[in-house]
CSV table of C-alpha atoms in Angstrom, one decimal:
chain,number,residue,atom,x,y,z
O,1,UNK,CA,149.1,78.5,40.6
O,2,UNK,CA,149.6,82.4,40.5
O,3,UNK,CA,152.7,83.9,41.6
O,4,UNK,CA,153.1,85.2,45.3
O,5,UNK,CA,155.3,88.2,45.5
O,6,UNK,CA,157.7,87.8,48.6
O,7,UNK,CA,159.8,90.8,50.0
O,8,UNK,CA,163.1,90.8,52.2
O,9,UNK,CA,164.5,93.8,53.0
O,10,UNK,CA,163.1,96.4,50.7
O,11,UNK,CA,163.4,94.4,48.0
O,12,UNK,CA,160.7,91.8,46.3
O,13,UNK,CA,160.4,89.0,43.8
O,14,UNK,CA,157.9,87.0,42.1
O,15,UNK,CA,157.9,83.8,43.1
O,16,UNK,CA,155.7,80.7,41.7
O,17,UNK,CA,155.0,77.8,43.5
O,18,UNK,CA,155.7,75.4,40.9
O,19,UNK,CA,159.0,76.4,40.9
O,20,UNK,CA,159.0,76.0,44.1
O,21,UNK,CA,158.1,72.5,43.7
O,22,UNK,CA,160.2,71.8,41.1
O,23,UNK,CA,163.3,73.4,42.6
O,24,UNK,CA,163.0,71.7,46.0
O,25,UNK,CA,161.6,68.4,44.7
O,26,UNK,CA,165.2,68.8,42.5
O,27,UNK,CA,166.8,68.9,45.4
O,28,UNK,CA,165.5,65.9,47.0
O,29,UNK,CA,165.9,63.7,43.8
O,30,UNK,CA,169.8,65.2,43.7
O,31,UNK,CA,170.5,64.1,47.8
O,32,UNK,CA,169.0,60.9,47.1
O,33,UNK,CA,171.1,60.2,44.0
O,34,UNK,CA,174.2,61.3,45.3
O,35,UNK,CA,173.8,58.7,47.8
O,36,UNK,CA,173.0,56.3,45.5
O,37,UNK,CA,176.4,57.4,43.6
O,38,UNK,CA,178.4,57.0,46.7
O,39,UNK,CA,177.5,53.6,47.6
O,40,UNK,CA,179.9,52.0,44.3
O,41,UNK,CA,183.3,51.5,44.8
O,42,UNK,CA,185.4,49.1,46.0
O,43,UNK,CA,183.7,49.1,49.2
O,44,UNK,CA,180.7,48.3,48.5
O,45,UNK,CA,177.7,49.9,51.0
O,46,UNK,CA,174.4,50.3,51.5
O,47,UNK,CA,172.8,54.0,51.4
O,48,UNK,CA,172.0,53.7,54.8
O,49,UNK,CA,175.8,53.1,55.6
O,50,UNK,CA,176.6,55.9,53.2
O,51,UNK,CA,174.9,58.5,55.3
O,52,UNK,CA,175.9,56.7,59.0
O,53,UNK,CA,179.6,57.2,57.5
O,54,UNK,CA,178.6,61.2,57.0
O,55,UNK,CA,177.3,62.0,60.4
O,56,UNK,CA,179.6,59.5,62.3
O,57,UNK,CA,183.3,60.2,62.1
O,58,UNK,CA,183.9,56.5,63.8
O,59,UNK,CA,182.5,55.1,61.4
O,60,UNK,CA,184.7,52.1,59.8
O,61,UNK,CA,183.4,53.7,56.2
O,62,UNK,CA,184.3,58.0,57.0
O,63,UNK,CA,187.3,58.3,55.7
O,64,UNK,CA,186.6,56.9,51.9
O,65,UNK,CA,183.2,58.7,52.1
O,66,UNK,CA,184.2,62.2,53.1
O,67,UNK,CA,187.6,61.8,51.2
O,68,UNK,CA,186.8,59.8,48.3
O,69,UNK,CA,183.0,60.1,47.0
O,70,UNK,CA,181.5,62.6,48.4
O,71,UNK,CA,183.8,65.4,46.7
O,72,UNK,CA,183.2,63.6,43.7
O,73,UNK,CA,179.3,63.7,43.8
O,74,UNK,CA,179.2,67.1,45.2
O,75,UNK,CA,181.6,68.5,42.2
O,76,UNK,CA,179.0,66.7,39.6
O,77,UNK,CA,176.5,68.1,41.4
O,78,UNK,CA,177.7,71.6,42.0
O,79,UNK,CA,179.4,71.6,38.6
O,80,UNK,CA,176.0,71.0,36.6
O,81,UNK,CA,174.2,73.9,38.8
O,82,UNK,CA,176.8,75.8,37.3
O,83,UNK,CA,176.7,75.2,33.7
O,84,UNK,CA,173.2,75.4,34.1
O,85,UNK,CA,172.5,78.6,35.6
O,86,UNK,CA,175.2,80.0,32.8
O,87,UNK,CA,173.1,78.4,30.4
O,88,UNK,CA,169.5,79.7,31.8
O,89,UNK,CA,171.6,83.2,31.7
O,90,UNK,CA,173.4,82.8,28.2
O,91,UNK,CA,169.7,82.0,26.7
O,92,UNK,CA,167.8,84.1,28.5
O,93,UNK,CA,170.2,87.2,26.6
O,94,UNK,CA,170.5,85.4,23.8
O,95,UNK,CA,166.4,84.8,23.5
O,96,UNK,CA,167.5,81.8,21.8
O,97,UNK,CA,167.1,77.9,23.2
O,98,UNK,CA,170.0,76.6,21.2
O,99,UNK,CA,172.3,78.9,23.2
O,100,UNK,CA,174.7,77.9,26.1
O,101,UNK,CA,178.1,78.9,27.6
O,102,UNK,CA,179.6,77.1,24.3
O,103,UNK,CA,179.2,79.8,22.6
O,104,UNK,CA,180.3,82.3,25.0
O,105,UNK,CA,183.9,81.2,24.1
O,106,UNK,CA,184.4,79.5,27.4
O,107,UNK,CA,184.0,76.1,27.2
O,108,UNK,CA,186.2,76.1,23.9
O,109,UNK,CA,189.1,78.2,24.7
O,110,UNK,CA,189.5,76.5,27.6
O,111,UNK,CA,189.6,73.1,25.8
O,112,UNK,CA,192.6,75.0,23.8
O,113,UNK,CA,194.6,76.1,26.7
O,114,UNK,CA,194.6,72.9,28.4
O,115,UNK,CA,195.3,71.1,25.2
O,116,UNK,CA,198.0,73.0,24.6
O,117,UNK,CA,199.6,72.7,28.1
O,118,UNK,CA,199.5,69.0,27.9
O,119,UNK,CA,200.2,68.5,24.7
O,120,UNK,CA,203.4,71.3,24.0
O,121,UNK,CA,204.5,70.2,27.8
O,122,UNK,CA,205.1,67.1,26.2
O,123,UNK,CA,206.0,63.8,28.3
O,124,UNK,CA,209.6,64.4,26.8
O,125,UNK,CA,209.6,67.8,29.0
O,126,UNK,CA,208.6,66.4,31.6
O,127,UNK,CA,204.5,67.0,31.2
O,128,UNK,CA,202.3,68.4,33.7
O,129,UNK,CA,201.5,65.8,36.5
O,130,UNK,CA,201.9,65.9,40.1
O,131,UNK,CA,200.7,69.7,42.0
O,132,UNK,CA,201.4,71.0,38.8
O,133,UNK,CA,198.6,68.6,37.1
O,134,UNK,CA,196.0,68.9,40.4
O,135,UNK,CA,196.5,72.8,40.2
O,136,UNK,CA,197.7,73.9,36.8
O,137,UNK,CA,195.5,72.5,34.3
O,138,UNK,CA,192.3,74.2,36.6
O,139,UNK,CA,194.6,76.6,35.8
O,140,UNK,CA,194.8,76.9,32.6
O,141,UNK,CA,191.3,76.2,32.0
O,142,UNK,CA,190.2,79.0,33.7
O,143,UNK,CA,191.9,81.4,32.1
O,144,UNK,CA,191.4,79.5,28.6
O,145,UNK,CA,187.9,79.9,29.2
O,146,UNK,CA,187.7,83.5,30.5
O,147,UNK,CA,190.3,84.7,27.3
O,148,UNK,CA,187.8,83.1,24.9
O,149,UNK,CA,185.1,84.5,26.5
O,150,UNK,CA,186.4,88.2,26.2
O,151,UNK,CA,187.3,87.0,22.3
O,152,UNK,CA,183.5,86.7,21.5
O,153,UNK,CA,182.7,89.6,24.1
O,154,UNK,CA,185.0,92.0,21.7
O,155,UNK,CA,184.3,90.7,18.3
O,156,UNK,CA,180.1,91.3,19.1
O,157,UNK,CA,180.1,94.4,20.4
O,158,UNK,CA,178.7,97.1,18.2
O,159,UNK,CA,177.6,100.5,20.1
O,160,UNK,CA,175.5,97.7,22.2
O,161,UNK,CA,175.1,93.9,22.1
O,162,UNK,CA,172.9,91.7,20.4
O,163,UNK,CA,171.7,88.5,21.4
O,164,UNK,CA,171.9,87.4,17.8
O,165,UNK,CA,174.9,88.8,17.2
O,166,UNK,CA,176.7,87.3,20.0
O,167,UNK,CA,175.7,83.5,19.0
O,168,UNK,CA,176.9,83.9,15.4
O,169,UNK,CA,180.1,85.5,16.9
O,170,UNK,CA,180.4,82.5,19.3
O,171,UNK,CA,179.2,80.1,16.9
O,172,UNK,CA,182.5,81.0,14.2
O,173,UNK,CA,185.0,81.5,17.3
O,174,UNK,CA,183.7,78.2,18.8
O,175,UNK,CA,184.9,76.8,15.3
O,176,UNK,CA,187.9,77.7,15.0
O,177,UNK,CA,189.0,77.2,18.8
O,178,UNK,CA,187.7,73.8,18.1
O,179,UNK,CA,190.0,73.2,15.1
O,180,UNK,CA,192.7,74.6,17.0
O,181,UNK,CA,192.3,71.6,19.2
O,182,UNK,CA,192.1,69.1,16.9
O,183,UNK,CA,195.3,69.9,15.2
O,184,UNK,CA,197.5,70.3,18.4
O,185,UNK,CA,195.6,66.3,19.1
O,186,UNK,CA,197.4,65.3,15.7
O,187,UNK,CA,200.6,66.9,16.6
O,188,UNK,CA,201.4,65.8,19.9
O,189,UNK,CA,203.1,62.7,21.7
O,190,UNK,CA,200.2,59.6,21.9
O,191,UNK,CA,200.4,59.6,25.3
O,192,UNK,CA,200.5,63.3,25.6
O,193,UNK,CA,196.9,63.3,23.6
O,194,UNK,CA,195.4,60.5,25.1
O,195,UNK,CA,195.7,62.6,28.6
O,196,UNK,CA,194.4,65.8,26.9
O,197,UNK,CA,191.5,63.2,25.6
O,198,UNK,CA,190.2,62.5,29.3
O,199,UNK,CA,189.9,66.3,30.1
O,200,UNK,CA,188.2,67.6,27.4
O,201,UNK,CA,185.9,64.8,27.5
O,202,UNK,CA,184.6,66.4,31.0
O,203,UNK,CA,185.3,63.6,34.1
O,204,UNK,CA,184.3,63.6,37.8
O,205,UNK,CA,187.4,60.7,38.4
O,206,UNK,CA,189.6,61.4,40.8
O,207,UNK,CA,188.1,64.9,42.0
O,208,UNK,CA,188.6,66.1,45.6
O,209,UNK,CA,188.1,68.7,48.0
O,210,UNK,CA,189.9,71.3,45.9
O,211,UNK,CA,187.7,70.7,42.9
O,212,UNK,CA,184.3,71.8,45.2
O,213,UNK,CA,185.7,74.5,46.8
O,214,UNK,CA,186.0,77.4,43.6
O,215,UNK,CA,182.8,76.0,42.7
O,216,UNK,CA,181.2,76.2,46.0
O,217,UNK,CA,182.1,79.6,46.5
O,218,UNK,CA,181.7,80.8,42.4
O,219,UNK,CA,178.0,79.7,43.3
O,220,UNK,CA,177.9,81.3,46.9
O,221,UNK,CA,178.4,84.3,45.1
O,222,UNK,CA,176.4,84.4,41.8
O,223,UNK,CA,173.5,83.1,42.6
O,224,UNK,CA,172.7,85.8,44.8
O,225,UNK,CA,173.8,88.0,42.1
O,226,UNK,CA,172.1,86.5,39.6
O,227,UNK,CA,168.9,87.0,41.7
O,228,UNK,CA,169.4,90.4,42.1
O,229,UNK,CA,169.4,90.9,38.5
O,230,UNK,CA,166.4,88.9,37.6
O,231,UNK,CA,164.1,91.7,37.0
O,232,UNK,CA,166.4,92.7,34.5
O,233,UNK,CA,166.9,89.5,32.8
O,234,UNK,CA,163.1,89.3,32.7
O,235,UNK,CA,163.1,92.7,30.3
O,236,UNK,CA,166.0,91.6,28.6
O,237,UNK,CA,163.8,89.1,26.8
O,238,UNK,CA,161.4,91.8,25.0
O,239,UNK,CA,162.9,94.1,22.2
O,240,UNK,CA,165.6,96.3,22.6
O,241,UNK,CA,163.3,99.6,22.2
O,242,UNK,CA,160.9,98.0,24.9
O,243,UNK,CA,163.4,96.9,27.2
O,244,UNK,CA,164.9,100.9,26.9
O,245,UNK,CA,161.3,102.2,27.4
O,246,UNK,CA,161.1,100.0,30.5
O,247,UNK,CA,164.2,102.3,32.0
O,248,UNK,CA,166.8,99.2,32.0
O,249,UNK,CA,170.3,99.9,31.4
O,250,UNK,CA,170.2,97.2,28.2
O,251,UNK,CA,174.4,97.2,27.9
O,252,UNK,CA,175.0,96.9,31.3
O,253,UNK,CA,172.4,95.0,32.6
O,254,UNK,CA,173.5,92.6,29.8
O,255,UNK,CA,176.9,92.8,30.3
O,256,UNK,CA,176.9,92.0,33.7
O,257,UNK,CA,174.7,89.3,33.6
O,258,UNK,CA,177.1,87.7,31.0
O,259,UNK,CA,179.9,88.4,33.1
O,260,UNK,CA,177.8,86.5,35.9
O,261,UNK,CA,177.9,83.5,33.1
O,262,UNK,CA,181.4,83.6,32.0
O,263,UNK,CA,182.5,82.7,35.2
O,264,UNK,CA,180.8,80.3,36.5
O,265,UNK,CA,180.9,78.2,33.4
O,266,UNK,CA,185.2,78.7,33.5
O,267,UNK,CA,184.9,77.6,36.9
O,268,UNK,CA,182.7,74.7,36.3
O,269,UNK,CA,185.0,73.8,33.2
O,270,UNK,CA,187.6,74.1,35.3
O,271,UNK,CA,187.2,71.6,38.1
O,272,UNK,CA,185.4,68.9,35.7
O,273,UNK,CA,186.6,69.7,32.2
O,274,UNK,CA,183.4,70.4,29.4
O,275,UNK,CA,181.0,68.9,30.1
O,276,UNK,CA,178.2,68.6,26.8
O,277,UNK,CA,174.3,69.3,26.7
O,278,UNK,CA,174.0,70.2,30.7
O,279,UNK,CA,174.2,74.3,30.0
O,280,UNK,CA,172.0,73.6,27.0
O,281,UNK,CA,169.1,71.2,28.0
O,282,UNK,CA,168.9,71.8,32.0
O,283,UNK,CA,166.9,74.9,31.2
O,284,UNK,CA,165.0,74.3,29.0
O,285,UNK,CA,163.6,71.4,30.9
O,286,UNK,CA,163.1,73.6,33.9
O,287,UNK,CA,161.8,76.4,31.9
O,288,UNK,CA,158.3,73.0,30.9
O,289,UNK,CA,158.5,71.5,34.1
O,290,UNK,CA,157.7,75.2,35.9
O,291,UNK,CA,155.6,76.9,32.8
O,292,UNK,CA,157.6,80.1,33.2
O,293,UNK,CA,158.1,82.6,30.4
O,294,UNK,CA,161.7,81.9,30.4
O,295,UNK,CA,164.2,79.9,32.0
O,296,UNK,CA,164.2,80.2,35.7
O,297,UNK,CA,167.6,80.3,37.0
O,298,UNK,CA,167.8,78.4,40.6
O,299,UNK,CA,165.2,75.0,39.2
O,300,UNK,CA,167.7,75.2,35.9
O,301,UNK,CA,170.1,74.8,38.7
O,302,UNK,CA,168.6,71.9,40.6
O,303,UNK,CA,168.3,70.3,36.8
O,304,UNK,CA,171.6,70.7,36.1
O,305,UNK,CA,172.5,69.1,38.8
O,306,UNK,CA,170.2,66.2,39.0
O,307,UNK,CA,171.4,65.7,35.8
O,308,UNK,CA,175.0,65.6,36.2
O,309,UNK,CA,174.6,63.6,39.4
O,310,UNK,CA,172.5,61.0,37.2
O,311,UNK,CA,175.0,61.0,34.2
O,312,UNK,CA,177.7,60.4,36.5
O,313,UNK,CA,175.6,57.3,38.4
O,314,UNK,CA,175.6,55.9,34.7
O,315,UNK,CA,178.8,56.6,33.9
O,316,UNK,CA,179.5,54.1,36.6
O,317,UNK,CA,177.3,51.1,36.0
O,318,UNK,CA,176.7,51.0,32.8
O,319,UNK,CA,179.3,49.2,31.5
O,320,UNK,CA,180.6,48.2,34.9
O,321,UNK,CA,183.6,47.9,35.7
O,322,UNK,CA,184.2,50.0,33.0
O,323,UNK,CA,184.1,54.0,33.7
O,324,UNK,CA,182.8,56.1,31.4
O,325,UNK,CA,183.8,60.2,31.3
O,326,UNK,CA,180.5,61.3,32.7
O,327,UNK,CA,181.1,64.2,29.4
O,328,UNK,CA,180.3,61.3,27.1
O,329,UNK,CA,177.3,60.0,29.0
O,330,UNK,CA,175.8,64.1,29.2
O,331,UNK,CA,176.3,64.3,25.3
O,332,UNK,CA,174.5,61.3,24.1
O,333,UNK,CA,171.7,61.6,26.5
O,334,UNK,CA,172.1,65.5,25.2
O,335,UNK,CA,172.3,65.1,21.1
O,336,UNK,CA,169.0,63.4,20.8
O,337,UNK,CA,167.6,66.6,22.6
O,338,UNK,CA,169.6,69.1,20.6
O,339,UNK,CA,167.8,66.7,17.5
O,340,UNK,CA,164.5,67.8,19.3
O,341,UNK,CA,164.9,71.9,19.8
O,342,UNK,CA,166.2,71.6,16.3
O,343,UNK,CA,163.0,70.0,14.9
O,344,UNK,CA,160.7,72.0,17.3
O,345,UNK,CA,161.9,75.2,16.2
O,346,UNK,CA,161.6,73.9,12.3
O,347,UNK,CA,157.6,73.1,13.3
């Protein structure tokens, strides 16, 4: 199916019918998986009871669904969408399917600061608990993610930003951050390191509306902004000389799109911890489903929401009553996919 032209208020976009089908169909599957996920808990419900509790404030299950289960399901879907959108932008700029927000220093920077905050505050010193844990740890993660991205961007900048150099610098900085994180875990109290390990595994357990709000706001602002930059992103997949000849201000376009990717990944990581492989795999799955030239932004976001919601459902049911962190499931599912990408690259 050929692309159609969509014009709104003097702006125009190319819309691929196949991309629309994948996006709308993916959203329907996300809603279904969220409903199935909200059935599970100390009070089992049918899907019909879940839907009734959402729309009927007088339902006996209204409080359980609206205050406990819906925020968790929404956090998972929104975090997955934000990570996948960040991954699609990063892969388009780096022109590399192995690129993800990890190479921008976001997730590793967030992990180091959170582990440092938990370990250095220490149980003996009162630790991080209560409201300080609810809001302090996400704030630490956000600051650490942004700081990590600034370090990577500063080291990669040489009279401009080259995608290949960005990947190499990002891998090096990530290795340093990872080793600092493990060193902090080895010197900390065993109780503190246990709490830190739960966060760095990526978990949706106990997520409330306070975790939904920041990610929803980031997506509401940054999705339209990145869609406005789609034309520049399309041009950036060509060589630097071609991009310049097309009249695109290359460094400005790259810088703004990377800033959007960093903010999306940092807010998502602050809400649920570093959930592995969603940002890496989702854009490539969307690319193959839509048969487009580069990762489609909206379809990637929907596929990311779908993967995270499905992984959370598996995490809650595979070894019930034991619940796994959602990041463990995405890592298990994502590792074979990474091997598949490397194998295809060697061919």
